[in-house]
Amino acid sequence: LAPEGEVAMAGAVAAPAAGGAARTAEEIVNTKCNVCHANGAGGAPKVGSVDDWAPRLAKGVDALYGSAVNGFQGMPPKGLCMDCSPEEIHAAVDHMLEKSK
């Protein structure tokens, strides 16, 4: 279901950022990921918290990418950023890790 006046289509891909430019990892994190990762909602590792990310990173970055793209426990696939490509999700994970060292 979508808000009144909108049609939601499974698998639909939204247009790139304004002007057709690709979104940066920082834009994706700020507009999508931080809904949960800024405050740890639902057990999400908080951006900036080395302690939150350490056990996840111990499984390897490929495992993190897989969890981010496919979902894991309370996190839905792509963190509900359904218009994000797998590469954008990987870049967002990398950005959050870089901010959490």
GROMACS .gro file of C-alpha atoms in nm:
model
  101
    1LEU     CA    1   0.000   0.000   0.000
    2ALA     CA    2   0.114   0.353  -0.066
    3PRO     CA    3  -0.002   0.692   0.054
    4GLU     CA    4  -0.318   0.816  -0.117
    5GLY     CA    5  -0.251   0.914  -0.476
    6GLU     CA    6   0.062   0.699  -0.513
    7VAL     CA    7   0.103   0.358  -0.664
    8ALA     CA    8   0.356   0.122  -0.508
    9MET     CA    9   0.502  -0.142  -0.737
   10ALA     CA   10   0.716  -0.426  -0.608
   11GLY     CA   11   1.059  -0.412  -0.767
   12ALA     CA   12   1.009  -0.063  -0.905
   13VAL     CA   13   1.325   0.140  -0.923
   14ALA     CA   14   1.314   0.506  -0.836
   15ALA     CA   15   1.496   0.767  -1.039
   16PRO     CA   16   1.849   0.863  -0.938
   17ALA     CA   17   1.914   1.171  -0.730
   18ALA     CA   18   1.813   1.510  -0.868
   19GLY     CA   19   1.983   1.590  -1.195
   20GLY     CA   20   2.043   1.221  -1.269
   21ALA     CA   21   2.356   1.209  -1.055
   22ALA     CA   22   2.435   0.894  -0.863
   23ARG     CA   23   2.374   0.913  -0.490
   24THR     CA   24   2.674   0.913  -0.262
   25ALA     CA   25   2.712   0.665   0.020
   26GLU     CA   26   2.681   0.955   0.264
   27GLU     CA   27   2.348   1.060   0.108
   28ILE     CA   28   2.213   0.706   0.135
   29VAL     CA   29   2.327   0.671   0.496
   30ASN     CA   30   2.184   1.012   0.589
   31THR     CA   31   1.848   0.961   0.418
   32LYS     CA   32   1.792   0.588   0.459
   33CYS     CA   33   2.024   0.405   0.698
   34ASN     CA   34   2.027   0.661   0.977
   35VAL     CA   35   1.658   0.602   1.043
   36CYS     CA   36   1.780   0.309   1.257
   37HIS     CA   37   2.159   0.334   1.262
   38ALA     CA   38   2.171   0.685   1.414
   39ASN     CA   39   2.001   0.575   1.736
   40GLY     CA   40   2.030   0.195   1.740
   41ALA     CA   41   1.660   0.134   1.677
   42GLY     CA   42   1.574  -0.235   1.680
   43GLY     CA   43   1.927  -0.327   1.781
   44ALA     CA   44   2.092  -0.168   1.477
   45PRO     CA   45   2.461  -0.092   1.529
   46LYS     CA   46   2.495   0.284   1.579
   47VAL     CA   47   2.711   0.477   1.335
   48GLY     CA   48   3.016   0.589   1.531
   49SER     CA   49   3.009   0.304   1.783
   50VAL     CA   50   3.314   0.081   1.750
   51ASP     CA   51   3.168  -0.157   2.008
   52ASP     CA   52   2.842  -0.199   1.815
   53TRP     CA   53   3.016  -0.279   1.486
   54ALA     CA   54   3.306  -0.495   1.613
   55PRO     CA   55   3.116  -0.827   1.647
   56ARG     CA   56   2.952  -0.777   1.309
   57LEU     CA   57   3.279  -0.686   1.140
   58ALA     CA   58   3.442  -0.993   1.297
   59LYS     CA   59   3.224  -1.200   1.061
   60GLY     CA   60   3.380  -1.020   0.765
   61VAL     CA   61   3.272  -0.735   0.544
   62ASP     CA   62   3.115  -0.973   0.291
   63ALA     CA   63   2.884  -1.102   0.564
   64LEU     CA   64   2.788  -0.741   0.643
   65TYR     CA   65   2.716  -0.675   0.276
   66GLY     CA   66   2.501  -0.988   0.262
   67SER     CA   67   2.307  -0.889   0.572
   68ALA     CA   68   2.252  -0.537   0.442
   69VAL     CA   69   2.132  -0.651   0.099
   70ASN     CA   70   1.927  -0.954   0.209
   71GLY     CA   71   1.820  -0.847   0.558
   72PHE     CA   72   1.916  -0.993   0.893
   73GLN     CA   73   1.707  -1.047   1.206
   74GLY     CA   74   1.511  -0.720   1.249
   75MET     CA   75   1.669  -0.546   0.951
   76PRO     CA   76   1.463  -0.577   0.634
   77PRO     CA   77   1.636  -0.630   0.299
   78LYS     CA   78   1.824  -0.319   0.189
   79GLY     CA   79   1.704  -0.149   0.506
   80LEU     CA   80   1.389  -0.078   0.301
   81CYS     CA   81   1.590   0.127   0.049
   82MET     CA   82   1.430  -0.063  -0.233
   83ASP     CA   83   1.562   0.178  -0.496
   84CYS     CA   84   1.922   0.122  -0.378
   85SER     CA   85   2.143  -0.102  -0.588
   86PRO     CA   86   2.357  -0.367  -0.417
   87GLU     CA   87   2.659  -0.149  -0.495
   88GLU     CA   88   2.498   0.148  -0.321
   89ILE     CA   89   2.420  -0.069  -0.018
   90HIS     CA   90   2.783  -0.188  -0.007
   91ALA     CA   91   2.905   0.172  -0.029
   92ALA     CA   92   2.668   0.273   0.252
   93VAL     CA   93   2.800  -0.011   0.470
   94ASP     CA   94   3.157   0.098   0.394
   95HIS     CA   95   3.066   0.457   0.487
   96MET     CA   96   2.911   0.352   0.819
   97LEU     CA   97   3.214   0.136   0.898
   98GLU     CA   98   3.451   0.422   0.818
   99LYS     CA   99   3.255   0.646   1.057
  100SER     CA  100   3.266   0.375   1.325
  101LYS     CA  101   3.640   0.318   1.360
   0.00000   0.00000   0.00000
